[in-house]
PDB file of C-alpha atoms in Angstrom:
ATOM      1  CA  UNK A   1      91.683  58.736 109.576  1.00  0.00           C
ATOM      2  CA  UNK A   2      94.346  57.480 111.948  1.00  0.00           C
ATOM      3  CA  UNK A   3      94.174  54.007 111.212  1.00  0.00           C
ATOM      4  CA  UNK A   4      93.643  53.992 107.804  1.00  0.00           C
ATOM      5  CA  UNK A   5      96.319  56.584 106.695  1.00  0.00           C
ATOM      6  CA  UNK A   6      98.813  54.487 106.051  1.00  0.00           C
ATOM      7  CA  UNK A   7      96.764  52.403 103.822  1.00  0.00           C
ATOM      8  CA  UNK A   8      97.059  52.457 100.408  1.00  0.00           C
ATOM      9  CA  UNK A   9      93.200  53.819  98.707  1.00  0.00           C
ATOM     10  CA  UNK A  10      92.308  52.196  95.962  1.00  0.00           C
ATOM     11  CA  UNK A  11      92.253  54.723  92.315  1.00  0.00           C
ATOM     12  CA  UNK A  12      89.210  56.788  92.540  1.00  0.00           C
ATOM     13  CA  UNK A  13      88.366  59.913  90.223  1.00  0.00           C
ATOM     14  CA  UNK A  14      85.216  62.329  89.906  1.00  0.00           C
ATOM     15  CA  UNK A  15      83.640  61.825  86.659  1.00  0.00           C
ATOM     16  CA  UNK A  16      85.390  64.961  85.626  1.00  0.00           C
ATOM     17  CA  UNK A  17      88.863  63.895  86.534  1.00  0.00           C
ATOM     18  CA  UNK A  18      90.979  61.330  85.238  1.00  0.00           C
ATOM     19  CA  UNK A  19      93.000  58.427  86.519  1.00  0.00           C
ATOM     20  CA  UNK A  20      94.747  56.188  85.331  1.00  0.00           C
ATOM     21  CA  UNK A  21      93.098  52.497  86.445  1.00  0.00           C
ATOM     22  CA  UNK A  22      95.877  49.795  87.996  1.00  0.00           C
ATOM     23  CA  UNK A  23      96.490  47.095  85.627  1.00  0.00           C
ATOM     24  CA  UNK A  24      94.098  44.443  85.723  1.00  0.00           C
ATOM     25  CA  UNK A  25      91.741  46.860  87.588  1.00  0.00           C
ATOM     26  CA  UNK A  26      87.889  46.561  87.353  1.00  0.00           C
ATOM     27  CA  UNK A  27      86.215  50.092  87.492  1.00  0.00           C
ATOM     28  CA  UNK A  28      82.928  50.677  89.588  1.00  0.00           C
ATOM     29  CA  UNK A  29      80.591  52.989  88.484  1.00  0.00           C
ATOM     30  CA  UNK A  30      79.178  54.923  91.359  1.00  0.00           C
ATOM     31  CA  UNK A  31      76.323  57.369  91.652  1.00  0.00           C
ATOM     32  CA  UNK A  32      76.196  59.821  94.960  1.00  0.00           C
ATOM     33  CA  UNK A  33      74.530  62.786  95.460  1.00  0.00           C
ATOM     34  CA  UNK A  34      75.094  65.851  97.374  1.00  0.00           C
ATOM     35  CA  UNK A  35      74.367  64.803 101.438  1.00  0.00           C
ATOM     36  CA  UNK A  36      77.640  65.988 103.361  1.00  0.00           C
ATOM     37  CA  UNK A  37      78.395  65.109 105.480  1.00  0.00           C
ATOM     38  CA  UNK A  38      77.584  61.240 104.362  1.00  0.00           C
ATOM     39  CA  UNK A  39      78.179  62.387 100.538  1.00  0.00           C
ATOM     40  CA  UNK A  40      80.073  65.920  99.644  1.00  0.00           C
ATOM     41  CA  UNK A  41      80.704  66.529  95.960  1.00  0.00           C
ATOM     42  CA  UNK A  42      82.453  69.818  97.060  1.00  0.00           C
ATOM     43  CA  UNK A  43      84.536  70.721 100.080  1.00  0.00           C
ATOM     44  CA  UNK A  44      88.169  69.184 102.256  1.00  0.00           C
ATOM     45  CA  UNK A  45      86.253  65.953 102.321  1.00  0.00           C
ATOM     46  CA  UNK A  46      84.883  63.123 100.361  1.00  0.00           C
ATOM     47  CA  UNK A  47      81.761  62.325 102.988  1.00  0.00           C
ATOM     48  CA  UNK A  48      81.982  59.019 105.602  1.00  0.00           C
ATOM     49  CA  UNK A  49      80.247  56.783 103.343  1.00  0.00           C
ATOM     50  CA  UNK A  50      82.455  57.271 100.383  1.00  0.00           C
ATOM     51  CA  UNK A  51      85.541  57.045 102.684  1.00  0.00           C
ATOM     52  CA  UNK A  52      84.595  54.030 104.425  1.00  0.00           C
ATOM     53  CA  UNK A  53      83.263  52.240 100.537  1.00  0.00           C
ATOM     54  CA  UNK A  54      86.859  53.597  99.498  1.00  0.00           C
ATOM     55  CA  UNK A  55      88.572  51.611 102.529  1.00  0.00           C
ATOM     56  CA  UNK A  56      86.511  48.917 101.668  1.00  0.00           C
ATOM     57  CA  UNK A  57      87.836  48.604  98.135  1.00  0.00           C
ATOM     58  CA  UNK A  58      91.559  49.497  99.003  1.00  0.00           C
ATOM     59  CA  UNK A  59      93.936  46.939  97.710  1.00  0.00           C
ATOM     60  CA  UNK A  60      91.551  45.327  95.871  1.00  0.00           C
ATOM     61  CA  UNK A  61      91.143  45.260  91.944  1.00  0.00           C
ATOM     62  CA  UNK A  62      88.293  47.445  92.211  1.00  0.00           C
ATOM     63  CA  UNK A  63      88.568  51.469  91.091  1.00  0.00           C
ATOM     64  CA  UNK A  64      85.614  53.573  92.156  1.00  0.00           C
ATOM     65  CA  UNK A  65      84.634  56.356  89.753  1.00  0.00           C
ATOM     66  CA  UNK A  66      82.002  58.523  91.080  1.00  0.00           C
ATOM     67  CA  UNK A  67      79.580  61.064  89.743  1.00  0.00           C
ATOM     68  CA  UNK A  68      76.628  62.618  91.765  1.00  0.00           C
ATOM     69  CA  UNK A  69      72.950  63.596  90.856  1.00  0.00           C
ATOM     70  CA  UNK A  70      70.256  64.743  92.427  1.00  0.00           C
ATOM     71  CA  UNK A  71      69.091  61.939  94.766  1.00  0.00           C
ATOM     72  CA  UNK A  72      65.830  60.290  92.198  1.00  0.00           C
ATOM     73  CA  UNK A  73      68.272  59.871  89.530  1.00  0.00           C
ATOM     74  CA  UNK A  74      70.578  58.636  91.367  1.00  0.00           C
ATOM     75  CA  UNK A  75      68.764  56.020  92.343  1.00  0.00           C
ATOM     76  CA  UNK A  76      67.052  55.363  88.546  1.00  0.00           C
ATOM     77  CA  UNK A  77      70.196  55.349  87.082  1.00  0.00           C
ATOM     78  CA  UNK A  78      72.057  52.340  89.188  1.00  0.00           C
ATOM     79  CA  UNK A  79      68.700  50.682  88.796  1.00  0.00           C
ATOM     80  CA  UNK A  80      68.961  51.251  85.110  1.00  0.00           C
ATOM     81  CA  UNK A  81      72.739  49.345  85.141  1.00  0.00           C
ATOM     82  CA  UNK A  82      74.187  52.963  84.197  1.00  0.00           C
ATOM     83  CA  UNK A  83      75.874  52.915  87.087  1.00  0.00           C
ATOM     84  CA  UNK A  84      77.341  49.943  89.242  1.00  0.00           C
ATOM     85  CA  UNK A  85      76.326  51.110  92.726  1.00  0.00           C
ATOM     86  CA  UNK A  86      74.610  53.527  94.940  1.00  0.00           C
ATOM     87  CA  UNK A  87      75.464  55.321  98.227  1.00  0.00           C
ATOM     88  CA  UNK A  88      73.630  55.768 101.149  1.00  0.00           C
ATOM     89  CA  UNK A  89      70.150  54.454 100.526  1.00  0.00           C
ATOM     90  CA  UNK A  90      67.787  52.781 102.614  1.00  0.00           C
ATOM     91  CA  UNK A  91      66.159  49.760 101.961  1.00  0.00           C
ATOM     92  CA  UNK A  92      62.683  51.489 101.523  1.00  0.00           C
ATOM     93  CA  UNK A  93      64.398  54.007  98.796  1.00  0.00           C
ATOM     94  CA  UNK A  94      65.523  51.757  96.721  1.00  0.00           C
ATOM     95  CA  UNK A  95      63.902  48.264  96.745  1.00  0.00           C
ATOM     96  CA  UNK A  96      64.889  47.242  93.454  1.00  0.00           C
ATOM     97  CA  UNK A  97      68.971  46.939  94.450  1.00  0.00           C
ATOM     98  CA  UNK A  98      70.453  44.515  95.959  1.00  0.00           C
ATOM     99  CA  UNK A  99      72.282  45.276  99.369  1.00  0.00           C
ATOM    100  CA  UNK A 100      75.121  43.487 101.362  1.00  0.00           C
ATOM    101  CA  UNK A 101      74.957  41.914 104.609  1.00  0.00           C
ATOM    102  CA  UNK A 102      76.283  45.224 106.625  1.00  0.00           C
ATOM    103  CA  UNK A 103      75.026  48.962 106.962  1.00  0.00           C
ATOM    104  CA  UNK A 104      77.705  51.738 106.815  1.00  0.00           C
ATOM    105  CA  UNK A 105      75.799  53.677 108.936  1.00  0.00           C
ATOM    106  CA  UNK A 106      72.285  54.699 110.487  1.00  0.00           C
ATOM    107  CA  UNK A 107      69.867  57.446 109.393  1.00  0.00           C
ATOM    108  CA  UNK A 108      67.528  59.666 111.797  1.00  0.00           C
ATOM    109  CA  UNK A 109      65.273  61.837 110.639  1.00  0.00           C
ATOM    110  CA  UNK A 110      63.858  64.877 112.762  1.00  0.00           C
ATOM    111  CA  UNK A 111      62.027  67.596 112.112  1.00  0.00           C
ATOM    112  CA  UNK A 112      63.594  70.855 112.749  1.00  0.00           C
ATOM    113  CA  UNK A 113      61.981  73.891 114.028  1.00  0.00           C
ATOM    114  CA  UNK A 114      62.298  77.598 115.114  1.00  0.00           C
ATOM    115  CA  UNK A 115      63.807  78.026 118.649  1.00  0.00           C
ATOM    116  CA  UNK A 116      61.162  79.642 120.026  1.00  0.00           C
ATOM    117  CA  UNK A 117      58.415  77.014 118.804  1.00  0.00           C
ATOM    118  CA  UNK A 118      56.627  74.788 121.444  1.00  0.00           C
ATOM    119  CA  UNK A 119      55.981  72.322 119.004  1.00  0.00           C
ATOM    120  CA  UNK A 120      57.694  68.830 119.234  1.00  0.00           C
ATOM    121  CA  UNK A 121      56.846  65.898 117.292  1.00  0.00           C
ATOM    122  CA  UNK A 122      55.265  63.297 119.352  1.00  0.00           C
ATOM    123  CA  UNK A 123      54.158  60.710 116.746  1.00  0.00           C
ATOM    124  CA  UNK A 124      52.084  60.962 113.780  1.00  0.00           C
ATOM    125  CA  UNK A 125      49.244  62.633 115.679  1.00  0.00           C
ATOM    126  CA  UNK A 126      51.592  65.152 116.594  1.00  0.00           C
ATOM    127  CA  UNK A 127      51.569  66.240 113.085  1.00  0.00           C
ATOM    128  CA  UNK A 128      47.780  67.945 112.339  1.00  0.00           C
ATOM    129  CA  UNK A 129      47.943  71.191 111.374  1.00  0.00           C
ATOM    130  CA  UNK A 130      51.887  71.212 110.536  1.00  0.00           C
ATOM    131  CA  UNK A 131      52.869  72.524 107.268  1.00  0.00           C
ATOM    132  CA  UNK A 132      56.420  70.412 106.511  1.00  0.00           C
ATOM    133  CA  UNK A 133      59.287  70.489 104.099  1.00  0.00           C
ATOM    134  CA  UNK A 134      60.171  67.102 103.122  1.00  0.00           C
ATOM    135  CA  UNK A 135      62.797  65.886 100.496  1.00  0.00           C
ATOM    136  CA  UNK A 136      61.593  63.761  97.313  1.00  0.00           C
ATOM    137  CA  UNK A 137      61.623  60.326  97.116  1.00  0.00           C
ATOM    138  CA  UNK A 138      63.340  60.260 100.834  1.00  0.00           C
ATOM    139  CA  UNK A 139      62.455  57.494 103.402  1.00  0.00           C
ATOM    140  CA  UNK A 140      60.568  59.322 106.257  1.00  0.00           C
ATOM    141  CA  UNK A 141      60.223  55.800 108.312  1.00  0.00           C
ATOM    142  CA  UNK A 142      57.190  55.544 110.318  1.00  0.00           C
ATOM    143  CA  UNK A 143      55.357  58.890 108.798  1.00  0.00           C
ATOM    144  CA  UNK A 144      55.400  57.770 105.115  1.00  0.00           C
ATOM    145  CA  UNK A 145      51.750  56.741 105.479  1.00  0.00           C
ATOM    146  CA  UNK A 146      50.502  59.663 106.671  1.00  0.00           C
ATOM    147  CA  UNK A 147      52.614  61.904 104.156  1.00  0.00           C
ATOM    148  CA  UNK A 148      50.847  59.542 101.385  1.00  0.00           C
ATOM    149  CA  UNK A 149      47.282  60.166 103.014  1.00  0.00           C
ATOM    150  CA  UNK A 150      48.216  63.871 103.591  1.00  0.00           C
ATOM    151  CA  UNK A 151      49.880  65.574 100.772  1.00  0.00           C
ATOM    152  CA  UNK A 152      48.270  68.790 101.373  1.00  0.00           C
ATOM    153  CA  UNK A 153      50.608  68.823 104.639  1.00  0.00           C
ATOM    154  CA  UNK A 154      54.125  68.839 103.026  1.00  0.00           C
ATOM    155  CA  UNK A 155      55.855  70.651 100.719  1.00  0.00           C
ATOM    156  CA  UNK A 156      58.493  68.372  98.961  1.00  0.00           C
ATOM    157  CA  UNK A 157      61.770  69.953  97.196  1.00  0.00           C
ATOM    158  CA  UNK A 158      64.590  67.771  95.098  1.00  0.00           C
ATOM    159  CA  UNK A 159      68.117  68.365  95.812  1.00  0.00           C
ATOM    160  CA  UNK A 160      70.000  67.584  99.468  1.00  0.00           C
ATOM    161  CA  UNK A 161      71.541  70.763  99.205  1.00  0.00           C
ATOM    162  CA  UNK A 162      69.360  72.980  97.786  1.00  0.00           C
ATOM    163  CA  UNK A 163      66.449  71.732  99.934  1.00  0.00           C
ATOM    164  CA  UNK A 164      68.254  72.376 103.165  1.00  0.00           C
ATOM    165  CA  UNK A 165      68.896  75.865 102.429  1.00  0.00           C
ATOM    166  CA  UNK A 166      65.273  76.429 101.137  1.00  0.00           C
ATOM    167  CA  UNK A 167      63.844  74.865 103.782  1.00  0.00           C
ATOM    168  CA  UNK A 168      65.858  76.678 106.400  1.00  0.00           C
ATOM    169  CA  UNK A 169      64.781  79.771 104.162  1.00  0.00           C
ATOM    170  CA  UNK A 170      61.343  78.639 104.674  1.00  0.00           C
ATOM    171  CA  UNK A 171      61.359  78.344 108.086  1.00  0.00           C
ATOM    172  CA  UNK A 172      62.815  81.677 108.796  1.00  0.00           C
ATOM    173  CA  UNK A 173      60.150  83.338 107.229  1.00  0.00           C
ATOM    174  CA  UNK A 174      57.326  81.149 108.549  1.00  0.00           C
ATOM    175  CA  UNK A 175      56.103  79.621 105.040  1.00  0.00           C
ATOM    176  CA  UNK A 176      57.052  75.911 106.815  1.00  0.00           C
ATOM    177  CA  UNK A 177      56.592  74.822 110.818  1.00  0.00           C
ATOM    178  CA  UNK A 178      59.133  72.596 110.838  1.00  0.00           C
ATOM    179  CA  UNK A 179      61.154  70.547 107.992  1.00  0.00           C
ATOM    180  CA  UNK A 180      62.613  67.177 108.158  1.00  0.00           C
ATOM    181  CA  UNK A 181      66.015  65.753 107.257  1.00  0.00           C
ATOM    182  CA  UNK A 182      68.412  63.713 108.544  1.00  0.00           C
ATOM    183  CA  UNK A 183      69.799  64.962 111.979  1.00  0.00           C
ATOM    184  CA  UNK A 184      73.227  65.491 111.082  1.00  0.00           C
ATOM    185  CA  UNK A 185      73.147  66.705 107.725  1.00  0.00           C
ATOM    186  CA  UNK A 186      70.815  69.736 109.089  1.00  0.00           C
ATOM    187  CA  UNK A 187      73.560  69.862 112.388  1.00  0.00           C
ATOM    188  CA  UNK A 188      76.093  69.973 109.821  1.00  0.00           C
ATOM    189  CA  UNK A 189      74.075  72.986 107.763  1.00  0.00           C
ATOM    190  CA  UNK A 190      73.224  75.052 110.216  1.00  0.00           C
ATOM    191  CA  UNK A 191      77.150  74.833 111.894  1.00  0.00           C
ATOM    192  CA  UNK A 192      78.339  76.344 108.303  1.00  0.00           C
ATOM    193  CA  UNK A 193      75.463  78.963 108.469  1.00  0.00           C
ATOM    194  CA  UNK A 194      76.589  79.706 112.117  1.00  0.00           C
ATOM    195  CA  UNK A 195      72.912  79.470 112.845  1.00  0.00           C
ATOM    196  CA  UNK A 196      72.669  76.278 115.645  1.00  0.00           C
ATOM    197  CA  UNK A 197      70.848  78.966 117.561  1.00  0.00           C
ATOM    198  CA  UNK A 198      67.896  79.746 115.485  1.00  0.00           C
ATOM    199  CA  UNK A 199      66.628  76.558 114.946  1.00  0.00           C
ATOM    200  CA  UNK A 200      65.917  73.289 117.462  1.00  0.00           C
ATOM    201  CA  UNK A 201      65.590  69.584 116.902  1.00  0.00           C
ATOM    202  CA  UNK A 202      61.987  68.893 117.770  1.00  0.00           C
ATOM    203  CA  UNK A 203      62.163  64.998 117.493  1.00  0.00           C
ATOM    204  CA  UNK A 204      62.810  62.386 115.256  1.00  0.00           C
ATOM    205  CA  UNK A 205      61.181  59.464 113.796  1.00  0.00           C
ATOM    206  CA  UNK A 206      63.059  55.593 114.320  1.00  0.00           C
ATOM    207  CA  UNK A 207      66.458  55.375 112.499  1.00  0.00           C
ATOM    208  CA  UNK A 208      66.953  53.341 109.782  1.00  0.00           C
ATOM    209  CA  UNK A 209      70.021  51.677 108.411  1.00  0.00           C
ATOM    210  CA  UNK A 210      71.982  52.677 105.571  1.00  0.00           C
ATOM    211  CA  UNK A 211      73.656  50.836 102.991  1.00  0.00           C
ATOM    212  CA  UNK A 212      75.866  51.143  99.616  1.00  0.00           C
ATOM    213  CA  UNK A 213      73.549  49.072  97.059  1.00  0.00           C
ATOM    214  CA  UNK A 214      74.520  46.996  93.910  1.00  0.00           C
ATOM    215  CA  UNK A 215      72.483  47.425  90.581  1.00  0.00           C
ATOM    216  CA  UNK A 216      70.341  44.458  89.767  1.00  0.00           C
ATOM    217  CA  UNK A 217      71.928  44.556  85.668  1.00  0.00           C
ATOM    218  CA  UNK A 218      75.384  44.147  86.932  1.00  0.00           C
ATOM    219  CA  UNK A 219      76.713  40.516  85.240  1.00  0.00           C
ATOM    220  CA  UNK A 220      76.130  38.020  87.675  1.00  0.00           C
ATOM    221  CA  UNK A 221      79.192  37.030  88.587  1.00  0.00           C
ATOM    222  CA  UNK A 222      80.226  40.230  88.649  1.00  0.00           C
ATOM    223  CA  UNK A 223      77.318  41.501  91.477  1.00  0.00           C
ATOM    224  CA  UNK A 224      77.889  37.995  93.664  1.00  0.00           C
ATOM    225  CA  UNK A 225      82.045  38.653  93.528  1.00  0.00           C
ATOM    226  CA  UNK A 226      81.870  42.320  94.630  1.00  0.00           C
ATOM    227  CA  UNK A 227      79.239  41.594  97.311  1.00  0.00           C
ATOM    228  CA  UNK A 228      81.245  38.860  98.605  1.00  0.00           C
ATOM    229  CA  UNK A 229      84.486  41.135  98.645  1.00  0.00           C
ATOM    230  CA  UNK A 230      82.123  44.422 100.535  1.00  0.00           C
ATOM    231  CA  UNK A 231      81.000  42.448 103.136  1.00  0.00           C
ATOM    232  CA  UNK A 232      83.986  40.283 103.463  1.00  0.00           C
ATOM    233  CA  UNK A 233      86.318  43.548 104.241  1.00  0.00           C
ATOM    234  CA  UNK A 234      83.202  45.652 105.795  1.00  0.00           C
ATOM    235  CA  UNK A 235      83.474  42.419 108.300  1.00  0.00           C
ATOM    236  CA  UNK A 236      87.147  43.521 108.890  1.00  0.00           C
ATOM    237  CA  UNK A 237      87.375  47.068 108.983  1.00  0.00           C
ATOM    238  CA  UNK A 238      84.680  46.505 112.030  1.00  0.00           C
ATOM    239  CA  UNK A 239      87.266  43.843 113.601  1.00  0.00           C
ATOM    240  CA  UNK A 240      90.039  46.239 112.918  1.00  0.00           C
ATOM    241  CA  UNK A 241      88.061  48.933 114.471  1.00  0.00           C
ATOM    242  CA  UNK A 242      88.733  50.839 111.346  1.00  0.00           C
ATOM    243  CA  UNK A 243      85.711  52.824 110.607  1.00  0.00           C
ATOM    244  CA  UNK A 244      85.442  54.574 113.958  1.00  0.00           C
ATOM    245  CA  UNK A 245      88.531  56.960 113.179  1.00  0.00           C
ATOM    246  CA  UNK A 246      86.592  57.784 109.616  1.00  0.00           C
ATOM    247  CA  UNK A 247      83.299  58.601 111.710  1.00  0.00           C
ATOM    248  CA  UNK A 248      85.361  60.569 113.781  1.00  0.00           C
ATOM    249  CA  UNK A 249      86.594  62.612 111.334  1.00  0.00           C
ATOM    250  CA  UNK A 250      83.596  64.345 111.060  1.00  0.00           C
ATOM    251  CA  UNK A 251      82.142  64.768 114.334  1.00  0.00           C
ATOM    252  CA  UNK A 252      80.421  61.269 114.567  1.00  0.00           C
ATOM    253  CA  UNK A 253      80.263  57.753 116.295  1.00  0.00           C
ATOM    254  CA  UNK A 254      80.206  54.619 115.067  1.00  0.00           C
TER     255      UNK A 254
END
């Protein structure tokens, strides 16, 4: 992170670590789940989204403390007020939040298949006759209505991790056609499995942004003051060009 190095993070601990919090700090509770690389609980690094919400809070009063669940609790519990705020959903994911003015980044979702398939996605016509992995409670943008009117089409798994790996499993042994996730979490998966030549990006539906999101019990004050300081430094990282050197870091553009 070249132009963030020399900056000073802000406290941040793993639920199962500890830390001693700056005087006069205020601690935010965040909930993350397993996504790498937006979100890695294990592994070198943190994920892009928690390294760009960590340069967002540096030198601020604000200590993040972050614990990760499967991605539906994740998003129940910040809605709950369990935990402060949420990274990397959607708008359509989680409706009941509130979001700031700015995206940290962009999802695209495309289905992956077997390299020798012929089929490609070509909207949701395309998709008759496809057996599909999907992930729970995930935004699938402009095929979400015909997942809902066609259940029978897709089988859905839980966890980030564990659904790549089954679904990759899956496809191997022809149980699924194709399986969609976000394009470079699977790029990412399949570079670790040494396997980018088994499998082919057969199209994608239309990106959607991403966001950190704020629970809806956090004290009022409290929700409008954070807000205000997110997109207030979000606003000057991009003037800094400070978050292209954290994208880059992992193999991405901002």
């Amino acid at each position: 992170m070249t132009l963030l190095a020399s900056a000073t993070l802000p406290a941040f601990a793993s639920a199962g670590e500890t830390a001693a919090a700056p005087v006069g700090a205020n601690i935010i509770k965040v909930a993350a789940t397993d996504w790498c690389p937006q979100m890695c609980e294990n592994g070198t690094q943190s994920g892009y989204i928690l390294d760009v919400t960590q340069a967002v809070f540096a030198q601020s009063d604000y200590q993040l403390v972050v614990e990760y669940f499967p991605w539906t609790r994740a998003v129940r519990l910040t809605e709950q007020g369990q935990f402060d705020l949420l990274l990397g959903p959607t708008k359509t994911e989680a409706p009941n939040l509130r979001f700031p003015v700015t995206p940290v980044g962009q999802q695209k979702m495309c289905f992956f298949t077997k390299a020798d398939s012929n089929w490609r996605y070509q909207g949701v016509e395309s998709l008759q006759g496809q057996q599909i992995g999907v992930i729970l409670d995930a935004s699938l943008g402009e095929i979400n209505d015909y997942k809902q009117a066609n259940p029978h089409q897709f089988q859905v798994l839980s966890q980030p991790t564990t659904y790549l790996k089954q679904s990759i499993g899956k496809l191997r042994l022809s149980r699924i056609d194709s399986f969609l996730f976000t394009q470079i979490a699977v790029e990412y998966e399949l570079a670790q499995q040494n396997a980018q030549d088994e499998f082919i990006n057969a199209g994608c539906v239309a990106a959607e942004n991403i966001y950190v999101a704020f629970s809806p019990k956090m004290a009022a004050a409290k929700l409008q003051q954070v807000m205000t300081v997110f997109d207030k430094r979000m606003a000057e990282l991009q003037r800094q060009n400070a978050i292209k050197p954290i994208m880059q870091d992992y193999g991405l553009s901002y």
